[in-house]
Amino acid sequence: MQFTFAHNNLNVYDLEKSLEFYEKALGLTVTRTKEAEDGSFKLVYLGDGTTPHQLELTWLRDMDRPYNLGDNEIHLAFVTDDFDAAHAKHKEMGCICFENPGMGIYFISDPDGYWLEIVPAK
């Protein structure tokens, strides 16, 4: 028996704002969507155009407030082939939330407060 990654899911409060962020910050693009017949939810899958792994953004119509992430320390990690350019872009966007120069990584925060780790290619 073997398992392989398919996707990760993040619930988002403002779908359009999140889609704009993920495209601008990480170059992710929509690969497919699914919407409930009654309009109660939308699923939008994003891909990087290189790997089969996807990020699923879930928007719930009846969510009336931003999500409370509490003490959740979950994060997604992205490898970049140009760490310095990525850092400059994210600094300009104002989305860097934590830097660890000793480890050679930093984190950006999406519109809902999820942390995304940026790692240089080895």
Short mmCIF file of N, CA, C and O in Angstrom, two decimals:
data_model
loop_
_atom_site.label_atom_id
_atom_site.label_comp_id
_atom_site.label_asym_id
_atom_site.label_seq_id
_atom_site.Cartn_x
_atom_site.Cartn_y
_atom_site.Cartn_z
N MET A 1 0.84 -1.18 0.00
CA MET A 1 0.00 0.00 0.00
C MET A 1 0.88 1.24 0.00
O MET A 1 1.83 1.31 0.77
N GLN A 2 0.55 2.20 -0.84
CA GLN A 2 1.34 3.42 -0.94
C GLN A 2 0.41 4.62 -0.94
O GLN A 2 -0.68 4.58 -1.51
N PHE A 3 0.83 5.71 -0.29
CA PHE A 3 0.09 6.95 -0.27
C PHE A 3 0.95 8.04 -0.87
O PHE A 3 2.16 8.08 -0.63
N THR A 4 0.35 8.92 -1.63
CA THR A 4 1.08 10.07 -2.18
C THR A 4 0.26 11.33 -1.89
O THR A 4 -0.97 11.28 -1.75
N PHE A 5 0.95 12.45 -1.80
CA PHE A 5 0.27 13.72 -1.56
C PHE A 5 -0.61 14.08 -2.74
O PHE A 5 -0.23 13.90 -3.90
N ALA A 6 -1.79 14.61 -2.45
CA ALA A 6 -2.69 15.11 -3.48
C ALA A 6 -2.80 16.63 -3.37
O ALA A 6 -2.54 17.35 -4.31
N HIS A 7 -3.20 17.10 -2.17
CA HIS A 7 -3.31 18.54 -1.96
C HIS A 7 -3.35 18.85 -0.47
O HIS A 7 -3.52 17.97 0.35
N ASN A 8 -3.17 20.11 -0.17
CA ASN A 8 -3.38 20.65 1.18
C ASN A 8 -4.54 21.63 1.07
O ASN A 8 -4.74 22.25 0.03
N ASN A 9 -5.29 21.78 2.15
CA ASN A 9 -6.43 22.68 2.17
C ASN A 9 -6.23 23.80 3.18
O ASN A 9 -5.74 23.57 4.28
N LEU A 10 -6.63 25.01 2.79
CA LEU A 10 -6.71 26.14 3.70
C LEU A 10 -8.09 26.78 3.49
O LEU A 10 -8.50 26.99 2.35
N ASN A 11 -8.79 27.05 4.58
CA ASN A 11 -10.04 27.78 4.48
C ASN A 11 -9.72 29.26 4.44
O ASN A 11 -8.89 29.75 5.23
N VAL A 12 -10.36 29.99 3.54
CA VAL A 12 -10.08 31.41 3.37
C VAL A 12 -11.37 32.21 3.52
O VAL A 12 -12.44 31.77 3.14
N TYR A 13 -11.23 33.41 4.06
CA TYR A 13 -12.38 34.28 4.30
C TYR A 13 -12.76 35.07 3.06
O TYR A 13 -13.92 35.19 2.72
N ASP A 14 -11.76 35.63 2.38
CA ASP A 14 -11.99 36.44 1.17
C ASP A 14 -11.27 35.75 0.02
O ASP A 14 -10.07 35.90 -0.16
N LEU A 15 -12.02 34.98 -0.76
CA LEU A 15 -11.43 34.15 -1.81
C LEU A 15 -10.68 34.97 -2.84
O LEU A 15 -9.55 34.62 -3.21
N GLU A 16 -11.25 36.06 -3.30
CA GLU A 16 -10.58 36.87 -4.33
C GLU A 16 -9.26 37.45 -3.81
O GLU A 16 -8.27 37.46 -4.53
N LYS A 17 -9.26 37.92 -2.59
CA LYS A 17 -8.04 38.47 -1.99
C LYS A 17 -6.98 37.39 -1.88
O LYS A 17 -5.80 37.62 -2.16
N SER A 18 -7.39 36.19 -1.49
CA SER A 18 -6.45 35.07 -1.36
C SER A 18 -5.90 34.65 -2.72
O SER A 18 -4.70 34.40 -2.86
N LEU A 19 -6.77 34.57 -3.72
CA LEU A 19 -6.31 34.19 -5.06
C LEU A 19 -5.29 35.20 -5.58
O LEU A 19 -4.27 34.82 -6.15
N GLU A 20 -5.56 36.48 -5.37
CA GLU A 20 -4.62 37.51 -5.81
C GLU A 20 -3.28 37.37 -5.09
O GLU A 20 -2.22 37.45 -5.70
N PHE A 21 -3.32 37.12 -3.78
CA PHE A 21 -2.10 36.96 -2.99
C PHE A 21 -1.28 35.77 -3.48
O PHE A 21 -0.08 35.89 -3.72
N TYR A 22 -1.90 34.61 -3.62
CA TYR A 22 -1.15 33.41 -3.99
C TYR A 22 -0.56 33.50 -5.39
O TYR A 22 0.51 32.97 -5.65
N GLU A 23 -1.24 34.21 -6.29
CA GLU A 23 -0.67 34.39 -7.62
C GLU A 23 0.50 35.37 -7.56
O GLU A 23 1.57 35.11 -8.12
N LYS A 24 0.31 36.49 -6.88
CA LYS A 24 1.36 37.51 -6.84
C LYS A 24 2.57 37.05 -6.02
O LYS A 24 3.71 37.21 -6.45
N ALA A 25 2.34 36.47 -4.87
CA ALA A 25 3.43 36.10 -3.97
C ALA A 25 4.17 34.84 -4.38
O ALA A 25 5.38 34.74 -4.19
N LEU A 26 3.43 33.86 -4.94
CA LEU A 26 4.03 32.56 -5.20
C LEU A 26 3.86 32.04 -6.63
O LEU A 26 4.32 30.95 -6.95
N GLY A 27 3.16 32.79 -7.46
CA GLY A 27 2.98 32.36 -8.85
C GLY A 27 2.04 31.19 -9.02
O GLY A 27 2.04 30.54 -10.06
N LEU A 28 1.21 30.91 -8.02
CA LEU A 28 0.27 29.80 -8.13
C LEU A 28 -0.92 30.22 -8.98
O LEU A 28 -1.39 31.36 -8.89
N THR A 29 -1.42 29.30 -9.79
CA THR A 29 -2.55 29.60 -10.67
C THR A 29 -3.66 28.57 -10.46
O THR A 29 -3.42 27.44 -10.04
N VAL A 30 -4.86 28.96 -10.80
CA VAL A 30 -6.03 28.10 -10.65
C VAL A 30 -5.94 26.94 -11.64
O VAL A 30 -5.73 27.16 -12.84
N THR A 31 -6.09 25.73 -11.13
CA THR A 31 -6.09 24.55 -11.99
C THR A 31 -7.49 23.97 -12.16
O THR A 31 -7.78 23.37 -13.19
N ARG A 32 -8.34 24.13 -11.15
CA ARG A 32 -9.73 23.70 -11.27
C ARG A 32 -10.53 24.29 -10.12
O ARG A 32 -9.97 24.71 -9.11
N THR A 33 -11.84 24.31 -10.30
CA THR A 33 -12.73 24.83 -9.27
C THR A 33 -13.94 23.92 -9.13
O THR A 33 -14.27 23.16 -10.04
N LYS A 34 -14.59 24.02 -7.99
CA LYS A 34 -15.84 23.30 -7.74
C LYS A 34 -16.69 24.19 -6.87
O LYS A 34 -16.20 24.77 -5.90
N GLU A 35 -17.95 24.31 -7.22
CA GLU A 35 -18.87 25.15 -6.45
C GLU A 35 -20.11 24.34 -6.10
O GLU A 35 -20.64 23.61 -6.95
N ALA A 36 -20.57 24.48 -4.87
CA ALA A 36 -21.79 23.80 -4.45
C ALA A 36 -22.97 24.34 -5.24
O ALA A 36 -23.02 25.54 -5.55
N GLU A 37 -23.90 23.47 -5.58
CA GLU A 37 -25.09 23.89 -6.33
C GLU A 37 -25.84 25.00 -5.62
O GLU A 37 -26.39 25.90 -6.26
N ASP A 38 -25.87 24.95 -4.29
CA ASP A 38 -26.59 25.97 -3.53
C ASP A 38 -25.73 27.19 -3.21
O ASP A 38 -26.17 28.11 -2.52
N GLY A 39 -24.48 27.21 -3.70
CA GLY A 39 -23.60 28.35 -3.48
C GLY A 39 -23.00 28.43 -2.09
O GLY A 39 -22.40 29.44 -1.72
N SER A 40 -23.12 27.37 -1.31
CA SER A 40 -22.66 27.41 0.08
C SER A 40 -21.14 27.31 0.22
O SER A 40 -20.60 27.66 1.27
N PHE A 41 -20.45 26.84 -0.80
CA PHE A 41 -18.99 26.78 -0.74
C PHE A 41 -18.41 26.79 -2.14
O PHE A 41 -19.08 26.46 -3.12
N LYS A 42 -17.14 27.19 -2.19
CA LYS A 42 -16.34 27.11 -3.41
C LYS A 42 -15.01 26.49 -3.05
O LYS A 42 -14.42 26.82 -2.02
N LEU A 43 -14.55 25.60 -3.90
CA LEU A 43 -13.22 25.02 -3.78
C LEU A 43 -12.42 25.48 -4.99
O LEU A 43 -12.88 25.34 -6.13
N VAL A 44 -11.25 26.03 -4.75
CA VAL A 44 -10.38 26.46 -5.84
C VAL A 44 -9.03 25.80 -5.62
O VAL A 44 -8.40 25.97 -4.56
N TYR A 45 -8.58 25.05 -6.60
CA TYR A 45 -7.30 24.35 -6.53
C TYR A 45 -6.25 25.16 -7.27
O TYR A 45 -6.46 25.59 -8.41
N LEU A 46 -5.11 25.37 -6.61
CA LEU A 46 -4.00 26.11 -7.19
C LEU A 46 -2.82 25.18 -7.42
O LEU A 46 -2.57 24.29 -6.61
N GLY A 47 -2.10 25.42 -8.49
CA GLY A 47 -0.91 24.63 -8.79
C GLY A 47 0.26 25.53 -9.12
O GLY A 47 0.09 26.71 -9.43
N ASP A 48 1.46 24.93 -9.05
CA ASP A 48 2.67 25.70 -9.35
C ASP A 48 3.15 25.49 -10.78
O ASP A 48 4.14 26.08 -11.21
N GLY A 49 2.47 24.65 -11.54
CA GLY A 49 2.84 24.41 -12.93
C GLY A 49 4.01 23.47 -13.10
O GLY A 49 4.42 23.17 -14.23
N THR A 50 4.57 22.98 -12.01
CA THR A 50 5.73 22.09 -12.07
C THR A 50 5.45 20.75 -11.40
O THR A 50 5.71 19.71 -11.97
N THR A 51 4.92 20.80 -10.18
CA THR A 51 4.65 19.58 -9.43
C THR A 51 3.15 19.26 -9.49
O THR A 51 2.33 20.14 -9.77
N PRO A 52 2.77 18.02 -9.22
CA PRO A 52 1.34 17.68 -9.22
C PRO A 52 0.62 18.12 -7.94
O PRO A 52 -0.60 18.15 -7.90
N HIS A 53 1.37 18.50 -6.91
CA HIS A 53 0.76 18.89 -5.64
C HIS A 53 -0.06 20.16 -5.80
O HIS A 53 0.33 21.08 -6.53
N GLN A 54 -1.20 20.22 -5.14
CA GLN A 54 -2.07 21.39 -5.26
C GLN A 54 -2.42 21.95 -3.89
O GLN A 54 -2.38 21.23 -2.88
N LEU A 55 -2.77 23.23 -3.89
CA LEU A 55 -3.28 23.89 -2.70
C LEU A 55 -4.76 24.15 -2.95
O LEU A 55 -5.13 24.79 -3.93
N GLU A 56 -5.60 23.61 -2.08
CA GLU A 56 -7.04 23.80 -2.19
C GLU A 56 -7.45 24.92 -1.25
O GLU A 56 -7.21 24.87 -0.05
N LEU A 57 -8.05 25.96 -1.81
CA LEU A 57 -8.62 27.04 -1.00
C LEU A 57 -10.11 26.80 -0.91
O LEU A 57 -10.78 26.62 -1.93
N THR A 58 -10.64 26.79 0.31
CA THR A 58 -12.06 26.59 0.53
C THR A 58 -12.68 27.87 1.05
O THR A 58 -12.23 28.43 2.05
N TRP A 59 -13.72 28.34 0.34
CA TRP A 59 -14.49 29.50 0.77
C TRP A 59 -15.87 29.03 1.17
O TRP A 59 -16.52 28.28 0.42
N LEU A 60 -16.31 29.41 2.37
CA LEU A 60 -17.64 29.05 2.87
C LEU A 60 -18.52 30.29 2.93
O LEU A 60 -18.18 31.27 3.60
N ARG A 61 -19.63 30.26 2.23
CA ARG A 61 -20.53 31.42 2.13
C ARG A 61 -20.98 31.92 3.51
O ARG A 61 -21.07 33.12 3.74
N ASP A 62 -21.27 31.02 4.42
CA ASP A 62 -21.85 31.42 5.70
C ASP A 62 -20.81 31.83 6.75
O ASP A 62 -21.20 32.16 7.87
N MET A 63 -19.54 31.82 6.39
CA MET A 63 -18.52 32.28 7.35
C MET A 63 -18.62 33.80 7.43
O MET A 63 -18.43 34.48 6.43
N ASP A 64 -18.92 34.31 8.61
CA ASP A 64 -19.18 35.74 8.76
C ASP A 64 -18.05 36.50 9.46
O ASP A 64 -18.22 37.64 9.86
N ARG A 65 -16.90 35.85 9.59
CA ARG A 65 -15.77 36.48 10.26
C ARG A 65 -14.48 35.82 9.80
O ARG A 65 -14.51 34.68 9.33
N PRO A 66 -13.35 36.53 9.92
CA PRO A 66 -12.07 35.89 9.59
C PRO A 66 -11.84 34.68 10.50
O PRO A 66 -12.32 34.63 11.63
N TYR A 67 -11.11 33.72 9.99
CA TYR A 67 -10.82 32.50 10.75
C TYR A 67 -9.88 32.81 11.91
O TYR A 67 -8.96 33.61 11.77
N ASN A 68 -10.11 32.17 13.05
CA ASN A 68 -9.25 32.28 14.21
C ASN A 68 -8.29 31.09 14.16
O ASN A 68 -8.69 29.95 14.36
N LEU A 69 -7.03 31.37 13.87
CA LEU A 69 -6.05 30.29 13.73
C LEU A 69 -5.49 29.85 15.07
O LEU A 69 -4.77 28.86 15.15
N GLY A 70 -5.77 30.60 16.13
CA GLY A 70 -5.34 30.22 17.47
C GLY A 70 -3.85 29.98 17.55
O GLY A 70 -3.05 30.72 16.99
N ASP A 71 -3.48 28.93 18.21
CA ASP A 71 -2.07 28.57 18.38
C ASP A 71 -1.59 27.60 17.31
O ASP A 71 -0.56 26.98 17.45
N ASN A 72 -2.34 27.48 16.24
CA ASN A 72 -2.00 26.55 15.18
C ASN A 72 -0.67 26.94 14.54
O ASN A 72 -0.54 28.03 14.01
N GLU A 73 0.29 26.08 14.59
CA GLU A 73 1.62 26.37 14.04
C GLU A 73 1.85 25.64 12.72
O GLU A 73 2.97 25.49 12.29
N ILE A 74 0.79 25.20 12.08
CA ILE A 74 0.92 24.52 10.79
C ILE A 74 1.36 25.52 9.74
O ILE A 74 0.94 26.67 9.75
N HIS A 75 2.21 25.08 8.83
CA HIS A 75 2.62 25.93 7.72
C HIS A 75 2.90 25.08 6.49
O HIS A 75 3.10 23.88 6.59
N LEU A 76 2.88 25.73 5.35
CA LEU A 76 3.28 25.10 4.10
C LEU A 76 4.64 25.67 3.73
O LEU A 76 4.94 26.82 4.05
N ALA A 77 5.46 24.89 3.05
CA ALA A 77 6.79 25.35 2.65
C ALA A 77 6.90 25.35 1.13
O ALA A 77 6.39 24.44 0.46
N PHE A 78 7.57 26.37 0.63
CA PHE A 78 7.82 26.52 -0.80
C PHE A 78 9.31 26.70 -1.03
O PHE A 78 9.95 27.48 -0.31
N VAL A 79 9.84 26.00 -2.01
CA VAL A 79 11.25 26.14 -2.40
C VAL A 79 11.30 27.13 -3.55
O VAL A 79 10.48 27.09 -4.46
N THR A 80 12.30 28.03 -3.51
CA THR A 80 12.47 28.98 -4.60
C THR A 80 13.87 28.86 -5.18
O THR A 80 14.83 28.60 -4.45
N ASP A 81 13.96 29.05 -6.49
CA ASP A 81 15.26 28.98 -7.16
C ASP A 81 16.00 30.31 -7.09
O ASP A 81 17.16 30.39 -7.47
N ASP A 82 15.33 31.38 -6.62
CA ASP A 82 15.98 32.69 -6.47
C ASP A 82 15.54 33.30 -5.15
O ASP A 82 14.65 34.15 -5.09
N PHE A 83 16.19 32.86 -4.09
CA PHE A 83 15.83 33.26 -2.73
C PHE A 83 15.91 34.77 -2.54
O PHE A 83 15.01 35.37 -1.95
N ASP A 84 16.97 35.40 -3.03
CA ASP A 84 17.13 36.84 -2.84
C ASP A 84 16.04 37.63 -3.54
O ASP A 84 15.48 38.59 -2.97
N ALA A 85 15.69 37.25 -4.76
CA ALA A 85 14.62 37.94 -5.49
C ALA A 85 13.27 37.71 -4.81
O ALA A 85 12.45 38.63 -4.71
N ALA A 86 13.04 36.49 -4.33
CA ALA A 86 11.80 36.19 -3.63
C ALA A 86 11.69 37.03 -2.36
O ALA A 86 10.65 37.62 -2.07
N HIS A 87 12.79 37.10 -1.61
CA HIS A 87 12.79 37.88 -0.37
C HIS A 87 12.50 39.35 -0.67
O HIS A 87 11.70 40.00 0.01
N ALA A 88 13.11 39.90 -1.70
CA ALA A 88 12.89 41.30 -2.07
C ALA A 88 11.43 41.52 -2.46
O ALA A 88 10.82 42.53 -2.05
N LYS A 89 10.86 40.60 -3.22
CA LYS A 89 9.46 40.72 -3.64
C LYS A 89 8.53 40.69 -2.44
O LYS A 89 7.61 41.50 -2.32
N HIS A 90 8.76 39.73 -1.55
CA HIS A 90 7.88 39.59 -0.38
C HIS A 90 8.06 40.75 0.59
O HIS A 90 7.09 41.18 1.23
N LYS A 91 9.27 41.28 0.67
CA LYS A 91 9.49 42.46 1.51
C LYS A 91 8.71 43.64 0.94
O LYS A 91 8.06 44.38 1.68
N GLU A 92 8.76 43.82 -0.38
CA GLU A 92 8.01 44.90 -1.04
C GLU A 92 6.51 44.73 -0.83
O GLU A 92 5.78 45.71 -0.65
N MET A 93 6.03 43.48 -0.83
CA MET A 93 4.61 43.21 -0.61
C MET A 93 4.22 43.41 0.85
O MET A 93 3.02 43.51 1.17
N GLY A 94 5.20 43.44 1.76
CA GLY A 94 4.92 43.61 3.18
C GLY A 94 4.33 42.38 3.84
O GLY A 94 3.64 42.49 4.85
N CYS A 95 4.62 41.20 3.30
CA CYS A 95 4.02 39.99 3.84
C CYS A 95 4.99 39.10 4.63
O CYS A 95 4.60 38.04 5.11
N ILE A 96 6.26 39.54 4.78
CA ILE A 96 7.19 38.75 5.59
C ILE A 96 6.80 38.91 7.06
O ILE A 96 6.69 40.02 7.56
N CYS A 97 6.60 37.79 7.74
CA CYS A 97 6.17 37.84 9.13
C CYS A 97 7.23 37.31 10.09
O CYS A 97 7.16 37.57 11.29
N PHE A 98 8.20 36.56 9.57
CA PHE A 98 9.27 36.04 10.44
C PHE A 98 10.46 35.65 9.57
O PHE A 98 10.28 35.06 8.52
N GLU A 99 11.64 36.01 10.07
CA GLU A 99 12.87 35.64 9.37
C GLU A 99 13.78 34.87 10.31
O GLU A 99 13.88 35.20 11.49
N ASN A 100 14.44 33.85 9.79
CA ASN A 100 15.42 33.09 10.55
C ASN A 100 16.69 33.02 9.70
O ASN A 100 16.92 32.02 9.01
N PRO A 101 17.52 34.08 9.74
CA PRO A 101 18.74 34.10 8.93
C PRO A 101 19.68 32.94 9.23
O PRO A 101 20.36 32.44 8.34
N GLY A 102 19.71 32.49 10.48
CA GLY A 102 20.58 31.39 10.86
C GLY A 102 20.24 30.10 10.12
O GLY A 102 21.12 29.32 9.78
N MET A 103 18.97 29.89 9.85
CA MET A 103 18.54 28.71 9.10
C MET A 103 18.43 29.01 7.61
O MET A 103 18.20 28.10 6.82
N GLY A 104 18.53 30.30 7.24
CA GLY A 104 18.44 30.67 5.83
C GLY A 104 17.04 30.58 5.27
O GLY A 104 16.87 30.28 4.08
N ILE A 105 16.03 30.84 6.10
CA ILE A 105 14.63 30.77 5.67
C ILE A 105 13.88 32.00 6.17
O ILE A 105 14.37 32.73 7.03
N TYR A 106 12.68 32.19 5.64
CA TYR A 106 11.77 33.18 6.18
C TYR A 106 10.34 32.72 5.92
O TYR A 106 10.11 31.76 5.18
N PHE A 107 9.40 33.40 6.55
CA PHE A 107 8.00 33.07 6.41
C PHE A 107 7.24 34.29 5.93
O PHE A 107 7.55 35.42 6.32
N ILE A 108 6.22 34.05 5.09
CA ILE A 108 5.29 35.10 4.71
C ILE A 108 3.92 34.70 5.26
O ILE A 108 3.67 33.52 5.55
N SER A 109 3.06 35.68 5.40
CA SER A 109 1.72 35.44 5.91
C SER A 109 0.70 35.77 4.84
O SER A 109 0.78 36.83 4.21
N ASP A 110 -0.26 34.87 4.62
CA ASP A 110 -1.30 35.12 3.62
C ASP A 110 -2.40 36.00 4.23
O ASP A 110 -2.34 36.33 5.42
N PRO A 111 -3.41 36.39 3.46
CA PRO A 111 -4.45 37.29 3.98
C PRO A 111 -5.22 36.75 5.19
O PRO A 111 -5.79 37.53 5.95
N ASP A 112 -5.23 35.43 5.38
CA ASP A 112 -5.91 34.85 6.54
C ASP A 112 -4.98 34.58 7.72
O ASP A 112 -5.43 34.08 8.74
N GLY A 113 -3.70 34.89 7.56
CA GLY A 113 -2.76 34.69 8.66
C GLY A 113 -2.03 33.36 8.64
O GLY A 113 -1.29 33.05 9.56
N TYR A 114 -2.24 32.55 7.59
CA TYR A 114 -1.48 31.30 7.48
C TYR A 114 -0.03 31.64 7.13
O TYR A 114 0.23 32.52 6.30
N TRP A 115 0.91 30.94 7.75
CA TRP A 115 2.33 31.16 7.47
C TRP A 115 2.79 30.22 6.36
O TRP A 115 2.43 29.04 6.33
N LEU A 116 3.62 30.77 5.47
CA LEU A 116 4.17 30.02 4.34
C LEU A 116 5.69 30.17 4.40
O LEU A 116 6.20 31.28 4.34
N GLU A 117 6.38 29.07 4.54
CA GLU A 117 7.84 29.07 4.66
C GLU A 117 8.47 29.16 3.27
O GLU A 117 8.05 28.46 2.34
N ILE A 118 9.48 30.01 3.15
CA ILE A 118 10.22 30.14 1.90
C ILE A 118 11.63 29.61 2.14
O ILE A 118 12.35 30.09 3.01
N VAL A 119 12.00 28.63 1.33
CA VAL A 119 13.26 27.90 1.49
C VAL A 119 14.06 28.00 0.20
O VAL A 119 13.49 27.82 -0.90
N PRO A 120 15.36 28.27 0.28
CA PRO A 120 16.16 28.31 -0.95
C PRO A 120 16.36 26.90 -1.50
O PRO A 120 16.46 25.93 -0.75
N ALA A 121 16.43 26.81 -2.82
CA ALA A 121 16.76 25.51 -3.44
C ALA A 121 18.17 25.13 -3.04
O ALA A 121 19.04 25.99 -2.89
N LYS A 122 18.41 23.85 -2.91
CA LYS A 122 19.74 23.38 -2.50
C LYS A 122 20.58 23.08 -3.70
O LYS A 122 20.18 22.73 -4.74
#
